[in-house]
Amino acid sequence: MSQSKRAQNPIKATEVTLAVLDGLKELNGAGVTELADHLGMSKSRVHNYLSTLRQEEYVVKDGTTYDVGLRFVGLGTYARHRKEIYQVARAELESLAEETGDLVNLLVEEHGRGVYLYREQGENAVKVDSYTGHRVHLHNTALGKSILAELPEERVDEIVDHHGLPRTTEKSITDREALAGELAEVRERGVAFDDEERLPGLRCVACAVTDNDGEVQGAISVSGPVNRLSGDRIERELADLVRGISGELRVNLSYR
């Protein structure tokens, strides 16, 4: 389905409810006045939505500050467990993190964005801004590029048309032709690299995971600081590891 396709008869109240929840997340919790200013809505209207969400236990209140409630954790956990790639990949990623000592990730594509489905930290893993459930663009991560390289060209165009190619660092790809060339190299190598394209100082190597029909199910990666993920370690050792695990996961997906 096209990324730009909208519901034929969108429910305005639903759109506003989701905007309120997104606003709370963006503000790390907020009072009625702050959230109303953020959303460009009246305080009374925002208060009505927050009160209803609190009544249904999707929002919590501490003093005058409202925030997203833990009820969403249950929904997110349910959604994650519905993904077969999560069930298949988790044990392999735990072993990979222990072997490399770095941060390993599992990402899937949904609505043209990348969603971190699982992350495991090795003993030397760096702290980054992402977390399970965090959504990112696909063009500036090794995980995302490995997924894009497996998608039909028209699907890649849809994603770029809808989400663009925003620059997050000086090394981000922001040109369609450059992205197409990069994806061709990913297909040839079998792995994708992120050389400080999303976060300064961070490098990643990733490989897509496909099923027997060639449909991409997600991607796995190893991430670490530039000084530790360089030369043969990232280009050969870690690249071979993620390629090998991707192949194992493909077999495991086929026999579930």
mmCIF file of C-alpha atoms in Angstrom:
data_model
loop_
_atom_site.group_PDB
_atom_site.id
_atom_site.type_symbol
_atom_site.label_atom_id
_atom_site.label_comp_id
_atom_site.label_asym_id
_atom_site.label_seq_id
_atom_site.Cartn_x
_atom_site.Cartn_y
_atom_site.Cartn_z
ATOM 1 C CA MET A 1 0.000 0.000 0.000
ATOM 2 C CA SER A 2 1.261 3.442 -0.893
ATOM 3 C CA GLN A 3 2.831 5.332 1.994
ATOM 4 C CA SER A 4 0.821 8.446 1.129
ATOM 5 C CA LYS A 5 -2.549 6.643 1.074
ATOM 6 C CA ARG A 6 -4.882 7.897 3.788
ATOM 7 C CA ALA A 7 -7.995 6.368 5.256
ATOM 8 C CA GLN A 8 -11.074 7.174 3.197
ATOM 9 C CA ASN A 9 -12.965 8.420 6.249
ATOM 10 C CA PRO A 10 -10.407 9.171 8.980
ATOM 11 C CA ILE A 11 -11.797 9.560 12.493
ATOM 12 C CA LYS A 12 -10.687 12.964 13.755
ATOM 13 C CA ALA A 13 -10.945 11.983 17.415
ATOM 14 C CA THR A 14 -8.576 9.072 16.826
ATOM 15 C CA GLU A 15 -6.092 11.332 15.067
ATOM 16 C CA VAL A 16 -6.197 13.799 17.959
ATOM 17 C CA THR A 17 -5.820 11.029 20.552
ATOM 18 C CA LEU A 18 -2.691 9.760 18.840
ATOM 19 C CA ALA A 19 -1.342 13.313 18.523
ATOM 20 C CA VAL A 20 -1.828 13.774 22.286
ATOM 21 C CA LEU A 21 0.084 10.569 23.016
ATOM 22 C CA ASP A 22 2.878 11.496 20.600
ATOM 23 C CA GLY A 23 3.047 14.917 22.209
ATOM 24 C CA LEU A 24 3.483 13.428 25.671
ATOM 25 C CA LYS A 25 6.299 11.258 24.349
ATOM 26 C CA GLU A 26 8.034 14.140 22.580
ATOM 27 C CA LEU A 27 7.856 16.313 25.704
ATOM 28 C CA ASN A 28 8.821 13.506 28.111
ATOM 29 C CA GLY A 29 5.605 14.129 29.983
ATOM 30 C CA ALA A 30 3.802 17.455 30.231
ATOM 31 C CA GLY A 31 1.143 19.492 31.959
ATOM 32 C CA VAL A 32 -2.045 20.511 30.192
ATOM 33 C CA THR A 33 -0.842 24.001 29.258
ATOM 34 C CA GLU A 34 2.513 22.842 27.875
ATOM 35 C CA LEU A 35 0.916 20.069 25.839
ATOM 36 C CA ALA A 36 -1.830 22.374 24.544
ATOM 37 C CA ASP A 37 0.794 24.882 23.363
ATOM 38 C CA HIS A 38 2.815 22.080 21.785
ATOM 39 C CA LEU A 39 -0.194 20.768 19.853
ATOM 40 C CA GLY A 40 -1.810 24.131 19.088
ATOM 41 C CA MET A 41 -5.018 23.083 20.831
ATOM 42 C CA SER A 42 -7.155 24.585 23.585
ATOM 43 C CA LYS A 43 -6.374 23.588 27.164
ATOM 44 C CA SER A 44 -9.921 22.371 27.765
ATOM 45 C CA ARG A 45 -9.811 20.070 24.754
ATOM 46 C CA VAL A 46 -6.409 18.639 25.709
ATOM 47 C CA HIS A 47 -7.615 18.126 29.272
ATOM 48 C CA ASN A 48 -10.645 16.167 28.047
ATOM 49 C CA TYR A 49 -8.458 13.833 25.994
ATOM 50 C CA LEU A 50 -5.970 13.348 28.817
ATOM 51 C CA SER A 51 -8.716 12.649 31.330
ATOM 52 C CA THR A 52 -10.250 10.018 29.067
ATOM 53 C CA LEU A 53 -6.888 8.358 28.406
ATOM 54 C CA ARG A 54 -6.185 8.342 32.134
ATOM 55 C CA GLN A 55 -9.613 6.832 32.814
ATOM 56 C CA GLU A 56 -8.804 4.016 30.379
ATOM 57 C CA GLU A 57 -5.351 3.601 32.018
ATOM 58 C CA TYR A 58 -3.286 4.584 28.972
ATOM 59 C CA VAL A 59 -2.008 7.780 30.622
ATOM 60 C CA VAL A 60 -0.744 8.390 34.164
ATOM 61 C CA LYS A 61 -0.664 11.596 36.190
ATOM 62 C CA ASP A 62 1.903 12.716 38.754
ATOM 63 C CA GLY A 63 0.935 16.041 40.292
ATOM 64 C CA THR A 64 0.104 18.189 37.289
ATOM 65 C CA THR A 65 2.212 16.180 34.826
ATOM 66 C CA TYR A 66 0.715 13.603 32.495
ATOM 67 C CA ASP A 67 2.734 10.864 30.795
ATOM 68 C CA VAL A 68 2.279 7.749 28.684
ATOM 69 C CA GLY A 69 1.343 4.769 30.853
ATOM 70 C CA LEU A 70 2.763 1.282 31.008
ATOM 71 C CA ARG A 71 -0.360 -0.243 29.497
ATOM 72 C CA PHE A 72 1.313 0.375 26.149
ATOM 73 C CA VAL A 73 4.108 -2.010 27.147
ATOM 74 C CA GLY A 74 1.615 -4.859 26.991
ATOM 75 C CA LEU A 75 0.514 -3.877 23.501
ATOM 76 C CA GLY A 76 4.097 -3.492 22.320
ATOM 77 C CA THR A 77 5.187 -6.798 23.805
ATOM 78 C CA TYR A 78 2.228 -8.522 22.172
ATOM 79 C CA ALA A 79 3.099 -6.981 18.795
ATOM 80 C CA ARG A 80 6.749 -7.999 19.127
ATOM 81 C CA HIS A 81 5.927 -11.603 19.985
ATOM 82 C CA ARG A 82 3.721 -11.766 16.901
ATOM 83 C CA LYS A 83 6.819 -11.231 14.754
ATOM 84 C CA GLU A 84 8.283 -14.602 13.822
ATOM 85 C CA ILE A 85 11.714 -13.091 13.202
ATOM 86 C CA TYR A 86 11.863 -12.059 16.879
ATOM 87 C CA GLN A 87 11.154 -15.597 18.051
ATOM 88 C CA VAL A 88 13.790 -17.025 15.704
ATOM 89 C CA ALA A 89 16.536 -14.432 16.160
ATOM 90 C CA ARG A 90 16.615 -13.685 19.886
ATOM 91 C CA ALA A 91 18.874 -16.557 21.009
ATOM 92 C CA GLU A 92 21.266 -15.999 18.086
ATOM 93 C CA LEU A 93 21.586 -12.316 18.912
ATOM 94 C CA GLU A 94 22.281 -13.043 22.563
ATOM 95 C CA SER A 95 25.167 -15.291 21.488
ATOM 96 C CA LEU A 96 26.409 -12.702 18.989
ATOM 97 C CA ALA A 97 26.512 -9.987 21.663
ATOM 98 C CA GLU A 98 28.448 -12.268 23.988
ATOM 99 C CA GLU A 99 30.909 -13.195 21.231
ATOM 100 C CA THR A 100 31.565 -9.665 19.971
ATOM 101 C CA GLY A 101 31.123 -7.714 23.205
ATOM 102 C CA ASP A 102 29.276 -5.065 21.223
ATOM 103 C CA LEU A 103 25.698 -3.918 20.732
ATOM 104 C CA VAL A 104 23.606 -6.135 18.443
ATOM 105 C CA ASN A 105 20.238 -5.203 16.994
ATOM 106 C CA LEU A 106 17.215 -6.618 15.210
ATOM 107 C CA LEU A 107 15.238 -4.164 13.095
ATOM 108 C CA VAL A 108 12.103 -4.579 10.991
ATOM 109 C CA GLU A 109 10.442 -2.244 8.514
ATOM 110 C CA GLU A 110 6.950 -0.977 9.232
ATOM 111 C CA HIS A 111 5.185 1.870 7.440
ATOM 112 C CA GLY A 112 8.448 2.792 5.729
ATOM 113 C CA ARG A 113 10.399 3.271 8.960
ATOM 114 C CA GLY A 114 12.742 0.987 10.850
ATOM 115 C CA VAL A 115 11.616 -0.311 14.240
ATOM 116 C CA TYR A 116 14.097 -1.816 16.697
ATOM 117 C CA LEU A 117 12.512 -5.115 17.673
ATOM 118 C CA TYR A 118 15.307 -6.410 19.900
ATOM 119 C CA ARG A 119 18.681 -5.228 21.209
ATOM 120 C CA GLU A 120 21.327 -7.053 23.222
ATOM 121 C CA GLN A 121 24.373 -5.466 24.854
ATOM 122 C CA GLY A 122 27.754 -7.167 25.016
ATOM 123 C CA GLU A 123 30.169 -6.357 27.808
ATOM 124 C CA ASN A 124 31.725 -3.452 25.872
ATOM 125 C CA ALA A 125 28.541 -2.148 24.251
ATOM 126 C CA VAL A 126 28.199 1.609 23.853
ATOM 127 C CA LYS A 127 25.161 3.530 25.042
ATOM 128 C CA VAL A 128 23.150 5.015 22.177
ATOM 129 C CA ASP A 129 19.837 6.838 21.810
ATOM 130 C CA SER A 130 17.877 3.891 20.443
ATOM 131 C CA TYR A 131 15.764 1.412 22.386
ATOM 132 C CA THR A 132 13.363 -1.419 21.679
ATOM 133 C CA GLY A 133 10.436 0.115 19.802
ATOM 134 C CA HIS A 134 12.457 3.153 18.686
ATOM 135 C CA ARG A 135 11.711 4.152 15.088
ATOM 136 C CA VAL A 136 14.366 5.427 12.684
ATOM 137 C CA HIS A 137 14.718 6.285 9.022
ATOM 138 C CA LEU A 138 16.029 3.499 6.827
ATOM 139 C CA HIS A 139 18.445 5.364 4.573
ATOM 140 C CA ASN A 140 21.030 6.306 7.227
ATOM 141 C CA THR A 141 21.441 3.033 9.119
ATOM 142 C CA ALA A 142 23.181 -0.180 8.097
ATOM 143 C CA LEU A 143 20.082 -2.091 9.185
ATOM 144 C CA GLY A 144 17.791 0.081 7.110
ATOM 145 C CA LYS A 145 19.977 0.026 4.022
ATOM 146 C CA SER A 146 20.216 -3.759 4.137
ATOM 147 C CA ILE A 147 16.404 -3.923 4.196
ATOM 148 C CA LEU A 148 15.996 -1.336 1.413
ATOM 149 C CA ALA A 149 18.429 -3.321 -0.748
ATOM 150 C CA GLU A 150 16.027 -6.293 -0.624
ATOM 151 C CA LEU A 151 12.883 -4.332 -1.468
ATOM 152 C CA PRO A 152 11.528 -3.708 -4.978
ATOM 153 C CA GLU A 153 12.639 -0.410 -6.486
ATOM 154 C CA GLU A 154 9.096 0.961 -6.504
ATOM 155 C CA ARG A 155 8.740 0.261 -2.799
ATOM 156 C CA VAL A 156 11.989 2.087 -2.073
ATOM 157 C CA ASP A 157 10.683 5.043 -4.099
ATOM 158 C CA GLU A 158 7.456 5.035 -2.068
ATOM 159 C CA ILE A 159 9.395 5.130 1.183
ATOM 160 C CA VAL A 160 11.671 7.945 0.039
ATOM 161 C CA ASP A 161 8.716 9.918 -1.362
ATOM 162 C CA HIS A 162 6.915 9.700 1.970
ATOM 163 C CA HIS A 163 9.757 9.994 4.496
ATOM 164 C CA GLY A 164 12.443 11.789 2.500
ATOM 165 C CA LEU A 165 16.192 11.486 3.053
ATOM 166 C CA PRO A 166 16.813 13.745 6.060
ATOM 167 C CA ARG A 167 20.362 14.517 7.130
ATOM 168 C CA THR A 168 21.192 13.458 10.695
ATOM 169 C CA THR A 169 24.991 13.760 10.417
ATOM 170 C CA GLU A 170 27.417 15.154 7.867
ATOM 171 C CA LYS A 171 27.778 11.641 6.424
ATOM 172 C CA SER A 172 24.073 10.921 5.891
ATOM 173 C CA ILE A 173 22.971 10.025 2.368
ATOM 174 C CA THR A 174 20.559 12.722 1.188
ATOM 175 C CA ASP A 175 20.524 12.099 -2.580
ATOM 176 C CA ARG A 176 18.398 9.488 -4.367
ATOM 177 C CA GLU A 177 21.096 8.558 -6.866
ATOM 178 C CA ALA A 178 23.665 8.174 -4.104
ATOM 179 C CA LEU A 179 21.252 5.951 -2.198
ATOM 180 C CA ALA A 180 20.595 3.807 -5.273
ATOM 181 C CA GLY A 181 24.348 3.357 -5.756
ATOM 182 C CA GLU A 182 24.797 2.454 -2.107
ATOM 183 C CA LEU A 183 22.006 -0.142 -2.250
ATOM 184 C CA ALA A 184 23.584 -1.720 -5.326
ATOM 185 C CA GLU A 185 26.842 -2.110 -3.366
ATOM 186 C CA VAL A 186 24.930 -3.626 -0.445
ATOM 187 C CA ARG A 187 23.420 -6.241 -2.752
ATOM 188 C CA GLU A 188 26.843 -7.045 -4.160
ATOM 189 C CA ARG A 189 28.557 -7.317 -0.742
ATOM 190 C CA GLY A 190 25.684 -8.963 1.082
ATOM 191 C CA VAL A 191 26.101 -6.560 4.009
ATOM 192 C CA ALA A 192 25.523 -2.866 4.666
ATOM 193 C CA PHE A 193 27.730 -0.450 6.572
ATOM 194 C CA ASP A 194 26.829 2.686 8.512
ATOM 195 C CA ASP A 195 29.868 4.922 8.896
ATOM 196 C CA GLU A 196 28.612 7.590 11.306
ATOM 197 C CA GLU A 197 25.583 8.226 9.081
ATOM 198 C CA ARG A 198 22.985 8.321 11.871
ATOM 199 C CA LEU A 199 25.067 9.051 14.955
ATOM 200 C CA PRO A 200 28.547 10.643 15.105
ATOM 201 C CA GLY A 201 31.199 8.201 16.301
ATOM 202 C CA LEU A 202 29.098 5.076 15.666
ATOM 203 C CA ARG A 203 29.687 2.410 13.029
ATOM 204 C CA CYS A 204 27.506 -0.588 12.206
ATOM 205 C CA VAL A 205 27.521 -3.604 9.922
ATOM 206 C CA ALA A 206 24.212 -5.263 9.070
ATOM 207 C CA CYS A 207 22.704 -8.025 6.987
ATOM 208 C CA ALA A 208 19.109 -8.501 5.918
ATOM 209 C CA VAL A 209 17.217 -11.647 6.882
ATOM 210 C CA THR A 210 14.982 -13.110 4.185
ATOM 211 C CA ASP A 211 12.727 -16.149 4.068
ATOM 212 C CA ASN A 212 12.715 -18.927 1.461
ATOM 213 C CA ASP A 213 10.536 -16.806 -0.816
ATOM 214 C CA GLY A 214 13.103 -14.011 -0.755
ATOM 215 C CA GLU A 215 10.857 -11.730 1.303
ATOM 216 C CA VAL A 216 12.821 -9.571 3.731
ATOM 217 C CA GLN A 217 11.791 -10.195 7.332
ATOM 218 C CA GLY A 218 14.192 -7.801 9.035
ATOM 219 C CA ALA A 219 17.892 -7.165 9.533
ATOM 220 C CA ILE A 220 20.533 -7.823 12.180
ATOM 221 C CA SER A 221 23.572 -5.716 13.017
ATOM 222 C CA VAL A 222 26.585 -5.173 15.230
ATOM 223 C CA SER A 223 27.234 -1.579 16.337
ATOM 224 C CA GLY A 224 30.145 0.043 18.100
ATOM 225 C CA PRO A 225 32.454 3.048 18.292
ATOM 226 C CA VAL A 226 34.576 4.006 15.302
ATOM 227 C CA ASN A 227 37.837 3.097 17.027
ATOM 228 C CA ARG A 228 36.664 -0.460 17.705
ATOM 229 C CA LEU A 229 34.742 -1.176 14.502
ATOM 230 C CA SER A 230 37.372 -0.471 11.876
ATOM 231 C CA GLY A 231 39.518 -2.183 9.262
ATOM 232 C CA ASP A 232 39.350 -5.954 8.979
ATOM 233 C CA ARG A 233 37.273 -6.293 12.135
ATOM 234 C CA ILE A 234 34.193 -4.648 10.623
ATOM 235 C CA GLU A 235 34.836 -5.392 6.952
ATOM 236 C CA ARG A 236 35.634 -9.093 7.363
ATOM 237 C CA GLU A 237 35.215 -10.527 10.857
ATOM 238 C CA LEU A 238 31.918 -8.884 11.817
ATOM 239 C CA ALA A 239 30.606 -8.855 8.253
ATOM 240 C CA ASP A 240 31.154 -12.620 8.023
ATOM 241 C CA LEU A 241 29.442 -13.120 11.385
ATOM 242 C CA VAL A 242 26.243 -11.255 10.481
ATOM 243 C CA ARG A 243 26.123 -12.897 7.035
ATOM 244 C CA GLY A 244 26.458 -16.307 8.638
ATOM 245 C CA ILE A 245 23.779 -15.683 11.254
ATOM 246 C CA SER A 246 21.461 -14.263 8.596
ATOM 247 C CA GLY A 247 21.785 -17.544 6.687
ATOM 248 C CA GLU A 248 21.024 -19.559 9.823
ATOM 249 C CA LEU A 249 17.963 -17.466 10.535
ATOM 250 C CA ARG A 250 16.710 -17.957 7.007
ATOM 251 C CA VAL A 251 16.867 -21.729 7.484
ATOM 252 C CA ASN A 252 15.199 -21.490 10.887
ATOM 253 C CA LEU A 253 12.398 -19.354 9.491
ATOM 254 C CA SER A 254 11.810 -21.908 6.761
ATOM 255 C CA TYR A 255 11.294 -24.803 9.175
ATOM 256 C CA ARG A 256 9.069 -23.121 11.777
#
